[in-house]
Tab-separated table of C-alpha atoms and ligand atoms in Angstrom:
chain	number	residue	atom	x	y	z
A	1	MET	CA	-21.197	22.201	93.835
A	2	GLN	CA	-23.313	23.931	91.282
A	3	PHE	CA	-20.195	25.153	89.710
A	4	LEU	CA	-19.328	21.619	88.809
A	5	VAL	CA	-22.339	21.260	86.649
A	6	PHE	CA	-21.891	24.723	85.486
A	7	VAL	CA	-18.412	25.080	84.299
A	8	LEU	CA	-17.870	22.766	81.458
A	9	PRO	CA	-20.657	20.451	80.674
A	10	LEU	CA	-23.278	23.099	80.851
A	11	PHE	CA	-21.659	26.374	80.326
A	12	LEU	CA	-19.396	25.286	77.652
A	13	PHE	CA	-21.292	23.307	75.177
A	14	LEU	CA	-24.004	21.065	76.505
A	15	GLY	CA	-27.258	21.489	74.810
A	16	PHE	CA	-27.265	25.196	74.518
A	17	VAL	CA	-23.654	26.020	74.407
A	18	LYS	CA	-23.445	27.664	77.675
A	19	ALA	CA	-19.943	28.464	76.940
A	20	GLN	CA	-18.553	31.732	76.771
A	21	TRP	CA	-15.762	32.214	74.721
A	22	ASP	CA	-13.626	34.360	76.401
A	23	ASP	CA	-12.882	38.132	75.728
A	24	ASP	CA	-12.818	40.564	75.929
A	25	PRO	CA	-13.207	42.021	75.126
A	26	GLY	CA	-11.355	41.662	75.668
A	27	TRP	CA	-9.002	42.556	73.291
A	28	PRO	CA	-5.590	43.218	74.570
A	29	GLU	CA	-4.674	46.559	75.824
A	30	ASP	CA	-1.978	48.074	73.785
A	31	PRO	CA	0.535	49.390	76.240
A	32	ASP	CA	2.382	51.105	73.418
A	33	ASP	CA	-0.504	53.284	72.569
A	34	ASP	CA	-0.550	56.806	73.738
A	35	PRO	CA	-3.456	57.481	75.992
A	36	PRO	CA	-6.397	58.010	73.726
A	37	ASN	CA	-7.466	61.550	73.228
A	38	TRP	CA	-10.771	61.091	74.980
A	39	PRO	CA	-13.041	64.003	75.499
A	40	THR	CA	-12.654	64.151	79.226
A	41	GLN	CA	-16.108	65.054	80.280
A	42	ARG	CA	-17.126	64.106	83.765
A	43	PRO	CA	-19.748	61.403	83.960
A	44	THR	CA	-23.194	62.692	84.670
A	45	PRO	CA	-24.866	59.629	86.073
A	46	THR	CA	-28.527	59.545	85.233
A	47	ARG	CA	-29.756	57.726	88.246
A	48	GLY	CA	-33.040	55.953	87.810
A	49	PRO	CA	-34.815	54.150	90.614
A	50	SER	CA	-33.085	50.881	89.902
A	51	ARG	CA	-29.681	52.402	89.381
A	52	PRO	CA	-26.975	51.635	91.896
A	53	THR	CA	-25.409	54.313	93.995
A	54	PRO	CA	-21.850	55.034	93.000
A	55	THR	CA	-19.534	54.158	95.823
A	56	SER	CA	-16.878	56.627	94.867
A	57	GLU	CA	-15.786	59.485	96.958
A	58	PRO	CA	-15.764	62.833	95.273
A	59	ASP	CA	-12.627	63.392	93.355
A	60	PRO	CA	-10.424	65.912	95.176
A	61	GLY	CA	-10.390	67.936	91.980
A	62	GLN	CA	-14.141	68.096	92.002
A	63	THR	CA	-14.741	70.748	94.615
A	64	ASP	CA	-16.349	74.127	94.369
A	65	GLU	CA	-13.224	75.566	92.899
A	66	PRO	CA	-13.163	75.978	89.173
A	67	GLU	CA	-12.404	72.659	87.566
A	68	PRO	CA	-8.664	72.100	87.176
A	69	PRO	CA	-7.401	71.258	83.732
A	70	LEU	CA	-8.449	67.861	82.513
A	71	PRO	CA	-7.895	64.906	82.514
A	72	THR	CA	-10.295	64.002	85.236
A	73	GLY	CA	-10.792	60.538	86.558
A	74	VAL	CA	-13.470	57.948	86.200
A	75	ASP	CA	-15.572	57.467	89.336
A	76	THR	CA	-15.675	54.142	91.112
A	77	PHE	CA	-18.992	52.373	91.659
A	78	ALA	CA	-20.265	48.872	92.264
A	79	ASN	CA	-22.830	46.837	90.385
A	80	ALA	CA	-24.272	49.211	87.812
A	81	THR	CA	-26.802	47.256	85.787
A	82	VAL	CA	-26.073	46.923	82.098
A	83	TYR	CA	-28.981	44.631	81.374
A	84	GLN	CA	-31.589	42.756	83.337
A	85	PRO	CA	-32.792	39.447	81.878
A	86	ASP	CA	-36.498	39.053	81.115
A	87	ASP	CA	-36.813	36.338	83.734
A	88	SER	CA	-34.775	33.990	85.867
A	89	THR	CA	-34.590	31.297	83.199
A	90	HIS	CA	-31.836	33.326	81.534
A	91	HIS	CA	-28.326	32.827	82.870
A	92	LEU	CA	-26.364	35.640	81.332
A	93	THR	CA	-22.604	35.230	81.514
A	94	SER	CA	-19.341	36.321	80.008
A	95	PRO	CA	-19.970	40.016	79.411
A	96	ARG	CA	-17.497	41.574	77.032
A	97	THR	CA	-16.983	45.317	76.844
A	98	GLU	CA	-15.001	47.495	74.474
A	99	ASN	CA	-14.145	51.188	74.461
A	100	LEU	CA	-14.853	53.155	71.304
A	101	PRO	CA	-13.719	56.708	70.591
A	102	ASN	CA	-15.640	59.585	72.165
A	103	ASN	CA	-15.825	57.912	75.561
A	104	THR	CA	-18.286	55.272	74.465
A	105	ILE	CA	-18.315	51.722	75.822
A	106	LEU	CA	-20.139	48.870	74.136
A	107	ALA	CA	-21.212	45.715	75.969
A	108	VAL	CA	-22.390	42.280	74.890
A	109	TRP	CA	-22.853	39.020	76.802
A	110	ASN	CA	-23.718	35.360	76.399
A	111	ASP	CA	-27.398	34.435	76.773
A	112	PRO	CA	-27.611	30.684	76.136
A	113	GLU	CA	-31.352	30.675	76.800
A	114	SER	CA	-31.954	33.347	74.182
A	115	THR	CA	-34.636	32.446	71.668
A	116	SER	CA	-33.785	35.303	69.316
A	117	ASP	CA	-31.591	35.379	66.229
A	118	THR	CA	-30.603	38.956	67.128
A	119	LEU	CA	-27.833	39.875	69.547
A	120	SER	CA	-28.269	43.168	71.427
A	121	ILE	CA	-25.389	45.572	71.847
A	122	TYR	CA	-25.649	48.011	74.763
A	123	ARG	CA	-23.858	51.311	75.107
A	124	SER	CA	-22.689	53.589	77.898
A	125	THR	CA	-21.441	57.140	77.442
A	126	ASN	CA	-20.726	57.788	81.136
A	127	ASN	CA	-17.928	55.321	81.832
A	128	GLY	CA	-20.187	52.360	82.426
A	129	PHE	CA	-22.578	53.837	84.963
A	130	SER	CA	-25.715	53.733	82.829
A	131	TRP	CA	-26.499	51.647	79.787
A	132	TYR	CA	-28.934	51.725	76.899
A	133	ALA	CA	-29.858	49.429	74.038
A	134	HIS	CA	-27.784	50.668	71.131
A	135	GLY	CA	-27.200	48.160	68.368
A	136	THR	CA	-27.801	44.712	66.972
A	137	ALA	CA	-26.239	41.863	65.099
A	138	LYS	CA	-28.555	39.444	63.368
A	139	SER	CA	-27.773	35.979	62.134
A	140	THR	CA	-27.966	35.530	58.398
A	141	VAL	CA	-29.214	31.974	58.928
A	142	ALA	CA	-32.723	31.560	60.283
A	143	GLY	CA	-32.886	29.815	63.654
A	144	ARG	CA	-29.339	30.575	64.743
A	145	LYS	CA	-28.623	32.489	67.895
A	146	LEU	CA	-25.466	34.487	68.377
A	147	LEU	CA	-23.673	33.347	71.523
A	148	GLU	CA	-20.312	33.912	73.206
A	149	PRO	CA	-19.741	37.340	71.648
A	150	HIS	CA	-16.473	39.251	71.711
A	151	LEU	CA	-15.976	42.871	70.573
A	152	LEU	CA	-12.886	44.596	69.206
A	153	HIS	CA	-12.581	48.205	68.095
A	154	VAL	CA	-9.921	48.818	65.448
A	155	ASP	CA	-8.014	52.078	65.764
A	156	GLY	CA	-6.975	53.511	62.418
A	157	ILE	CA	-7.183	51.581	59.183
A	158	TRP	CA	-7.345	47.835	58.878
A	159	SER	CA	-8.329	45.696	55.928
A	160	GLY	CA	-8.891	48.908	53.987
A	161	GLU	CA	-11.553	50.050	56.447
A	162	THR	CA	-11.598	52.837	58.988
A	163	ASN	CA	-13.505	53.271	62.226
A	164	LEU	CA	-14.339	49.611	62.355
A	165	ALA	CA	-15.848	47.697	65.256
A	166	LEU	CA	-15.636	43.917	65.000
A	167	LEU	CA	-17.776	41.296	66.661
A	168	THR	CA	-17.106	37.591	66.702
A	169	VAL	CA	-19.700	35.094	67.915
A	170	ASN	CA	-20.530	31.445	68.044
A	171	ALA	CA	-23.667	31.212	65.897
A	172	VAL	CA	-25.479	28.152	67.146
A	173	ASP	CA	-28.409	26.091	65.956
A	174	GLU	CA	-29.466	22.531	66.690
A	175	LYS	CA	-27.113	21.070	64.119
A	176	SER	CA	-24.071	23.307	64.141
A	177	THR	CA	-21.727	25.762	65.813
A	178	ASN	CA	-20.161	28.522	63.703
A	179	ILE	CA	-17.438	31.039	64.456
A	180	GLU	CA	-18.659	34.119	62.622
A	181	LEU	CA	-17.285	37.618	62.145
A	182	TYR	CA	-19.455	40.743	61.978
A	183	ALA	CA	-18.374	44.342	61.369
A	184	SER	CA	-19.883	47.731	62.193
A	185	TRP	CA	-19.045	51.011	60.463
A	186	ASP	CA	-21.420	53.078	62.572
A	187	ASN	CA	-19.983	52.760	66.083
A	188	GLY	CA	-21.796	49.564	66.914
A	189	THR	CA	-25.344	50.324	65.793
A	190	ILE	CA	-25.498	47.695	63.076
A	191	PHE	CA	-23.112	44.782	62.843
A	192	GLU	CA	-23.133	43.090	59.448
A	193	PHE	CA	-22.052	39.521	58.841
A	194	VAL	CA	-18.737	39.425	56.968
A	195	HIS	CA	-17.169	35.980	57.289
A	196	LEU	CA	-17.746	32.402	58.448
A	197	ILE	CA	-14.409	31.500	60.009
A	198	ALA	CA	-15.093	27.951	61.191
A	199	GLU	CA	-17.948	25.499	61.214
A	200	GLY	CA	-18.417	22.666	63.708
A	201	GLY	CA	-20.976	20.129	64.803
A	202	PRO	CA	-23.721	20.633	67.352
A	203	ALA	CA	-22.931	22.208	70.701
A	204	ILE	CA	-22.144	19.109	72.716
A	205	ALA	CA	-19.247	18.894	75.135
A	206	THR	CA	-18.278	15.250	74.993
A	207	THR	CA	-15.171	13.620	73.576
A	208	GLY	CA	-15.868	12.797	69.967
A	209	SER	CA	-18.259	15.629	69.289
A	210	THR	CA	-17.159	18.312	66.852
A	211	ALA	CA	-18.340	21.675	68.150
A	212	VAL	CA	-16.421	24.939	67.925
A	213	GLY	CA	-16.937	27.940	70.208
A	214	GLU	CA	-15.625	30.665	72.523
A	215	PRO	CA	-14.004	32.999	69.995
A	216	PHE	CA	-11.593	35.778	71.036
A	217	MET	CA	-9.950	38.327	68.724
A	218	VAL	CA	-6.502	39.902	68.721
A	219	LEU	CA	-5.206	42.419	66.219
A	220	HIS	CA	-1.408	42.200	65.940
A	221	ASP	CA	0.912	43.318	63.190
A	222	ASN	CA	-2.006	44.180	60.907
A	223	ARG	CA	-3.374	40.676	61.213
A	224	LEU	CA	-6.632	39.751	62.869
A	225	THR	CA	-6.355	36.476	64.745
A	226	VAL	CA	-9.414	34.695	66.050
A	227	TYR	CA	-8.796	32.092	68.746
A	228	TYR	CA	-11.462	29.520	69.454
A	229	SER	CA	-12.132	26.158	71.107
A	230	ASP	CA	-12.227	23.274	68.661
A	231	GLN	CA	-13.480	19.709	69.153
A	232	ARG	CA	-13.154	18.666	65.513
A	233	ASP	CA	-9.712	17.044	65.806
A	234	GLY	CA	-10.144	13.356	66.687
A	235	GLN	CA	-6.832	13.436	68.605
A	236	HIS	CA	-8.081	16.010	71.121
A	237	ALA	CA	-11.375	16.179	72.994
A	238	GLN	CA	-11.029	19.966	72.809
A	239	LYS	CA	-8.090	22.111	71.826
A	240	ILE	CA	-7.589	25.833	71.294
A	241	VAL	CA	-6.771	26.921	67.757
A	242	HIS	CA	-6.571	30.124	65.811
A	243	GLN	CA	-6.994	31.432	62.301
A	244	SER	CA	-5.559	34.712	61.023
A	245	THR	CA	-6.093	37.134	58.185
A	246	ALA	CA	-4.816	40.488	56.978
A	247	ASP	CA	-8.100	41.045	55.176
A	248	MET	CA	-11.395	40.319	56.877
A	249	TRP	CA	-13.150	39.609	53.612
A	250	GLU	CA	-10.915	36.780	52.404
A	251	ASN	CA	-7.572	34.993	52.670
A	252	TRP	CA	-8.081	33.470	56.075
A	253	GLY	CA	-5.257	31.141	57.103
A	254	THR	CA	-5.678	27.531	58.065
A	255	THR	CA	-6.392	26.311	61.589
A	256	ILE	CA	-3.291	26.397	63.791
A	257	ASP	CA	-2.991	24.814	67.241
A	258	VAL	CA	-2.599	27.143	70.214
A	259	VAL	CA	-3.112	24.707	73.116
A	260	ALA	CA	-3.484	20.982	72.430
A	261	SER	CA	-2.812	18.451	75.209
A	262	ASP	CA	-1.126	15.107	74.729
A	263	ALA	CA	-4.019	13.327	76.400
A	264	LEU	CA	-7.035	12.810	74.160
A	265	VAL	CA	-9.565	13.542	76.897
A	266	ASP	CA	-8.097	16.903	77.981
A	267	ARG	CA	-10.264	19.894	77.212
A	268	ASN	CA	-8.636	23.286	76.714
A	269	GLY	CA	-10.798	26.346	76.178
A	270	MET	CA	-12.148	29.711	77.333
A	271	THR	CA	-9.294	31.743	75.894
A	272	SER	CA	-8.569	35.368	76.747
A	273	ILE	CA	-5.478	37.337	75.773
A	274	ALA	CA	-3.688	40.393	77.147
A	275	LYS	CA	-0.819	42.335	75.607
A	276	LEU	CA	2.049	43.049	77.994
A	277	PRO	CA	4.393	46.066	77.907
A	278	ASN	CA	7.340	43.903	76.793
A	279	ASN	CA	5.332	43.149	73.640
A	280	GLN	CA	4.579	39.650	74.811
A	281	TYR	CA	1.056	38.309	74.739
A	282	MET	CA	-0.370	36.371	77.652
A	283	ILE	CA	-2.869	33.741	76.568
A	284	VAL	CA	-4.969	32.470	79.477
A	285	PHE	CA	-7.274	29.473	79.332
A	286	GLU	CA	-8.711	26.644	81.385
A	287	SER	CA	-7.630	23.046	81.062
A	288	THR	CA	-9.808	20.182	82.164
A	289	GLU	CA	-7.515	17.219	82.515
A	290	ASN	CA	-7.943	13.461	82.666
A	291	GLY	CA	-11.561	13.659	81.632
A	292	ASN	CA	-12.295	14.812	85.175
A	293	SER	CA	-14.808	17.627	84.924
A	294	SER	CA	-15.203	17.955	88.681
A	295	SER	CA	-15.763	21.549	89.778
A	296	ASP	CA	-12.247	21.833	91.097
A	297	ASN	CA	-10.613	20.510	87.988
A	298	HIS	CA	-10.781	23.424	85.561
A	299	PRO	CA	-7.452	24.993	86.476
A	300	VAL	CA	-6.328	28.151	84.762
A	301	TYR	CA	-3.061	28.183	82.819
A	302	PHE	CA	-1.294	30.625	80.567
A	303	LYS	CA	1.210	30.805	77.759
A	304	LEU	CA	3.507	33.722	76.955
A	305	THR	CA	4.554	34.508	73.412
A	306	ASN	CA	6.065	37.250	71.274
A	307	THR	CA	4.099	36.035	68.289
A	308	PRO	CA	0.421	35.456	68.979
A	309	GLU	CA	0.152	33.739	65.584
A	310	ASN	CA	2.616	31.042	66.706
A	311	VAL	CA	1.860	29.816	70.192
A	312	GLY	CA	1.595	26.052	69.845
A	313	THR	CA	5.131	25.231	70.986
A	314	GLU	CA	5.174	27.628	73.961
A	315	HIS	CA	4.898	25.732	77.216
A	316	LYS	CA	1.824	25.893	79.356
A	317	ARG	CA	2.375	27.567	82.713
A	318	GLN	CA	0.538	27.180	85.952
A	319	ILE	CA	-0.694	30.107	88.004
A	320	THR	CA	0.609	29.912	91.542
A	321	THR	CA	-0.791	32.280	94.133
A	322	THR	CA	0.841	33.383	97.372
A	323	THR	CA	-2.053	31.808	99.268
A	324	GLY	CA	-2.102	28.555	97.315
A	325	THR	CA	-5.503	29.275	95.757
A	326	ARG	CA	-5.871	27.478	92.443
A	327	LEU	CA	-7.643	29.608	89.879
A	328	GLN	CA	-10.526	27.759	88.295
A	329	GLY	CA	-12.702	28.231	85.282
A	330	ALA	CA	-13.046	30.673	82.360
A	331	PRO	CA	-10.272	33.170	83.077
A	332	TYR	CA	-9.879	36.696	81.742
A	333	ALA	CA	-6.636	38.710	81.696
A	334	THR	CA	-5.865	42.378	81.212
A	335	TRP	CA	-2.788	44.527	81.629
A	336	SER	CA	-2.813	47.775	83.588
A	337	PRO	CA	0.000	50.354	83.521
A	338	VAL	CA	-0.287	51.024	87.268
A	339	GLY	CA	1.871	49.201	89.804
A	340	GLY	CA	5.517	49.788	88.954
A	341	ALA	CA	7.878	49.319	86.063
A	342	ASN	CA	6.131	46.241	84.696
A	343	GLY	CA	2.623	47.489	85.357
A	344	THR	CA	0.189	44.876	86.635
A	345	ILE	CA	-1.380	41.866	84.989
A	346	VAL	CA	-4.882	41.380	86.382
A	347	LEU	CA	-6.626	38.048	86.097
A	348	SER	CA	-10.149	37.000	87.003
A	349	ASP	CA	-11.338	33.429	87.284
A	350	SER	CA	-14.901	32.195	87.808
A	351	THR	CA	-14.881	31.118	91.422
A	352	SER	CA	-14.539	34.146	93.682
A	353	ASN	CA	-14.958	37.900	93.840
A	354	SER	CA	-11.165	38.280	93.896
A	355	ILE	CA	-8.803	39.366	91.187
A	356	TYR	CA	-5.256	38.025	90.951
A	357	ILE	CA	-2.323	40.246	90.152
A	358	ASN	CA	1.214	39.773	88.874
A	359	GLN	CA	3.812	42.549	88.554
A	360	ALA	CA	6.645	40.530	87.021
A	361	LEU	CA	5.276	40.083	83.504
A	362	GLY	CA	3.812	36.709	84.408
A	363	GLU	CA	6.811	35.303	86.319
A	364	GLY	CA	6.626	34.241	89.948
A	365	LEU	CA	3.706	34.294	92.336
A	366	TRP	CA	0.316	35.948	91.910
A	367	LYS	CA	-1.385	37.893	94.699
A	368	GLU	CA	-5.070	37.873	95.464
A	369	ILE	CA	-7.096	41.078	95.936
A	370	GLN	CA	-10.736	40.988	96.984
A	371	THR	CA	-13.149	43.247	95.134
A	372	THR	CA	-16.618	44.724	95.602
A	373	ALA	CA	-17.779	42.932	92.449
A	374	GLY	CA	-19.568	39.627	92.805
A	375	ARG	CA	-18.172	36.361	91.651
A	376	ALA	CA	-19.372	35.531	88.131
A	377	TYR	CA	-18.778	32.942	85.473
A	378	ALA	CA	-16.279	34.118	82.838
A	379	ARG	CA	-16.102	37.557	84.411
A	380	GLU	CA	-14.255	40.232	82.452
A	381	VAL	CA	-11.573	42.588	83.772
A	382	ARG	CA	-10.409	45.576	81.678
A	383	SER	CA	-8.036	48.389	82.403
A	384	VAL	CA	-10.028	51.597	81.908
A	385	PRO	CA	-8.422	53.423	78.966
A	386	ASN	CA	-9.473	56.928	79.978
A	387	ASP	CA	-8.371	56.506	83.617
A	388	LYS	CA	-5.671	53.932	83.910
A	389	SER	CA	-5.751	53.871	87.727
A	390	LYS	CA	-9.141	52.141	87.454
A	391	LEU	CA	-10.221	48.626	86.605
A	392	ARG	CA	-13.579	47.720	85.089
A	393	ILE	CA	-15.110	44.400	86.110
A	394	ALA	CA	-18.091	42.993	84.212
A	395	GLY	CA	-19.979	39.930	85.398
A	396	GLY	CA	-23.265	38.079	85.134
A	397	SER	CA	-24.517	34.812	86.598
A	398	GLU	CA	-22.385	32.727	88.923
A	399	ASN	CA	-23.701	29.486	87.515
A	400	ASP	CA	-26.693	27.976	85.815
A	401	ALA	CA	-28.645	27.800	89.067
A	402	ARG	CA	-28.589	31.558	89.619
A	403	SER	CA	-29.786	34.326	87.404
A	404	SER	CA	-28.199	37.769	87.556
A	405	ASP	CA	-28.175	41.096	85.793
A	406	ILE	CA	-25.104	41.955	83.806
A	407	LEU	CA	-23.258	44.197	86.265
A	408	ILE	CA	-20.362	46.631	85.933
A	409	THR	CA	-18.068	47.620	88.762
A	410	ILE	CA	-15.232	50.144	88.629
A	411	ILE	CA	-12.564	49.741	91.286
A	412	ASP	CA	-9.559	51.901	92.060
A	413	LEU	CA	-6.807	49.459	91.180
A	414	GLU	CA	-4.047	51.851	92.144
A	415	LYS	CA	-5.451	52.170	95.679
A	416	ALA	CA	-6.048	48.445	95.923
A	417	LEU	CA	-2.430	47.768	94.964
A	418	ALA	CA	-1.141	50.358	97.423
A	419	ALA	CA	-3.096	48.648	100.209
A	420	LYS	CA	-1.547	45.294	99.338
B	501	NAG	C1	-19.590	62.393	71.375
B	501	NAG	O1	-20.469	62.029	72.423
B	501	NAG	C2	-21.344	63.039	72.810
B	501	NAG	C3	-22.088	62.563	74.063
B	501	NAG	O2	-22.488	61.253	73.953
B	501	NAG	C4	-22.294	63.355	71.638
B	501	NAG	O3	-23.187	64.369	72.009
B	501	NAG	C5	-21.451	63.804	70.459
B	501	NAG	O4	-22.281	63.974	69.341
B	501	NAG	C6	-20.400	62.759	70.125
B	501	NAG	N1	-19.507	63.294	69.123
B	501	NAG	C7	-19.234	62.606	67.998
B	501	NAG	C8	-18.268	63.272	67.070
B	501	NAG	O5	-19.716	61.531	67.749
B	502	NAG	C1	-18.498	57.241	65.188
B	502	NAG	O1	-17.890	57.933	66.252
B	502	NAG	C2	-16.863	58.825	65.829
B	502	NAG	C3	-16.203	59.388	67.071
B	502	NAG	O2	-17.154	59.915	67.929
B	502	NAG	C4	-17.460	59.900	64.939
B	502	NAG	O3	-16.454	60.763	64.486
B	502	NAG	C5	-18.142	59.238	63.747
B	502	NAG	O4	-18.807	60.216	62.980
B	502	NAG	C6	-19.150	58.194	64.201
B	502	NAG	N1	-19.646	57.481	63.039
B	502	NAG	C7	-20.926	57.304	62.798
B	502	NAG	C8	-21.275	56.638	61.516
B	502	NAG	O5	-21.790	57.668	63.597
B	503	NAG	C1	-10.914	15.276	89.889
B	503	NAG	O1	-10.043	16.368	90.144
B	503	NAG	C2	-10.123	16.846	91.462
B	503	NAG	C3	-9.234	18.087	91.559
B	503	NAG	O2	-7.979	17.898	91.013
B	503	NAG	C4	-9.685	15.749	92.441
B	503	NAG	O3	-9.808	16.222	93.766
B	503	NAG	C5	-10.591	14.551	92.235
B	503	NAG	O4	-10.140	13.488	93.052
B	503	NAG	C6	-10.566	14.094	90.789
B	503	NAG	N1	-11.534	13.030	90.580
B	503	NAG	C7	-11.221	11.917	89.936
B	503	NAG	C8	-12.313	10.920	89.751
B	503	NAG	O5	-10.091	11.722	89.495
B	504	NAG	C1	9.646	43.178	86.172
B	504	NAG	O1	9.598	41.887	85.634
B	504	NAG	C2	10.869	41.270	85.549
B	504	NAG	C3	10.701	39.945	84.783
B	504	NAG	O2	9.907	39.056	85.505
B	504	NAG	C4	11.409	41.059	86.954
B	504	NAG	O3	12.691	40.480	86.879
B	504	NAG	C5	11.485	42.399	87.648
B	504	NAG	O4	11.862	42.201	89.001
B	504	NAG	C6	10.148	43.119	87.606
B	504	NAG	N1	10.294	44.468	88.114
B	504	NAG	C7	9.573	44.916	89.121
B	504	NAG	C8	9.795	46.349	89.490
B	504	NAG	O5	8.781	44.214	89.737
B	505	NAG	C1	-22.376	43.430	93.921
B	505	NAG	O1	-23.207	42.345	93.601
B	505	NAG	C2	-22.730	41.087	94.084
B	505	NAG	C3	-23.683	40.033	93.599
B	505	NAG	O2	-23.552	39.894	92.230
B	505	NAG	C4	-22.613	41.104	95.573
B	505	NAG	O3	-22.028	39.895	96.003
B	505	NAG	C5	-21.726	42.251	95.999
B	505	NAG	O4	-21.700	42.328	97.391
B	505	NAG	C6	-22.263	43.547	95.426
B	505	NAG	N1	-21.335	44.621	95.790
B	505	NAG	C7	-21.748	45.707	96.441
B	505	NAG	C8	-20.674	46.697	96.788
B	505	NAG	O5	-22.913	45.900	96.724
């Protein structure tokens, strides 16, 4: 299967660091937060010739009658293009989106074939339906490209700064991989380099190499924690670690293990994290065991913890579905408040168009729900903050044999759950 070649050796680190770090964007939803005070303007899709047709039905509130009081919902649609690669040699994966105030969404993605030292940030102001080039981050070291990006918007004050958008990347050149942090004070127009968090060897995915990659940020308890995949420890082919700080400019903590297998050859990576309503954090990742990088040996696991800065001793749990499907490859998790007292954890893997849901805070079996979004490597799922009945799915290429636009789909999660 192409996916075999695709998942680890290629997408992760080989040659060009095809990896994605996982994200999300994905930064965790904060179920404690009040719904943001979004201006609730209805999207006015500007439909160009290449724009997709929204698949939503008109909202019942959207008739000829005078508009009822807001809030209004976000329309559903399938496969809105965020970005189209220049040509089919680019295999864009791992899109990561983040909502900013004023109903703005930013998007970034991994373009391993990029030849530029500048990462583009795209923006939508109509709930993801249309997208425009908006901002940039540029490497401070000539010849490095910024891969595996993850965005995080900070509400309120952190590290003495307000209205801050953070970007972490793996800055890659022929000789090194570098987990870097960038910050924007202008809603994502310019991201400036602020800190080199970790430095590793060249992007090679074999036991004994020393690359780092796939960063993912979480802000918890006034600390920023950056999780990443780390091959530098001679006892582990690849483990997941984190480093934390209360101040983005300095005082970063040492490297702490998050997932490290007993077996030297095991490779853990592609981390994504969701905050649950019981204040636990779900850390999802893939584990390639026994040095067997066959396409069906990148199973998805998770850990649950109350303290995302201290995860190492939590046990690794398997995801068991009602149908027996084993989730494989580069997972992404989000939490949605719909679906009962516990809300719903939604998980995407890299092998099908389905999402997997759990309504018992991670305990018990997971159910599969098919979606209108295509399968994609390291696909992102996010609960939509300004309409929590909806789920946003962002995907790119399926594998390194197929090129694809970066595509956004909004599904009605509440309806999908009701039909289950
Ligand atoms: C909010 O977004 C709207 C539409 O994109 C824009 O016209 C307006 O200037 C923005 N307001 C602020 C305070 O940024
Ligand atoms: C960023 O967006 C917020 C909310 O729309 C706005 O108040 C602020 O002025 C913007 N900042 C800049 C530098 O554009
Ligand atoms: C690799 O793992 C897959 C899935 O678990 C299994 O079917 C296959 O036999 C394994 N291959 C080897 C060489 O162990
Ligand atoms: C919520 O999750 C808890 C813990 O797993 C479980 O015992 C309970 O049955 C769940 N509640 C609902 C309504 O599913
Ligand atoms: C969206 O695009 C994917 C390919 O990426 C395709 O499989 C899927 O059918 C499309 N969905 C719709 C509703 O057109």
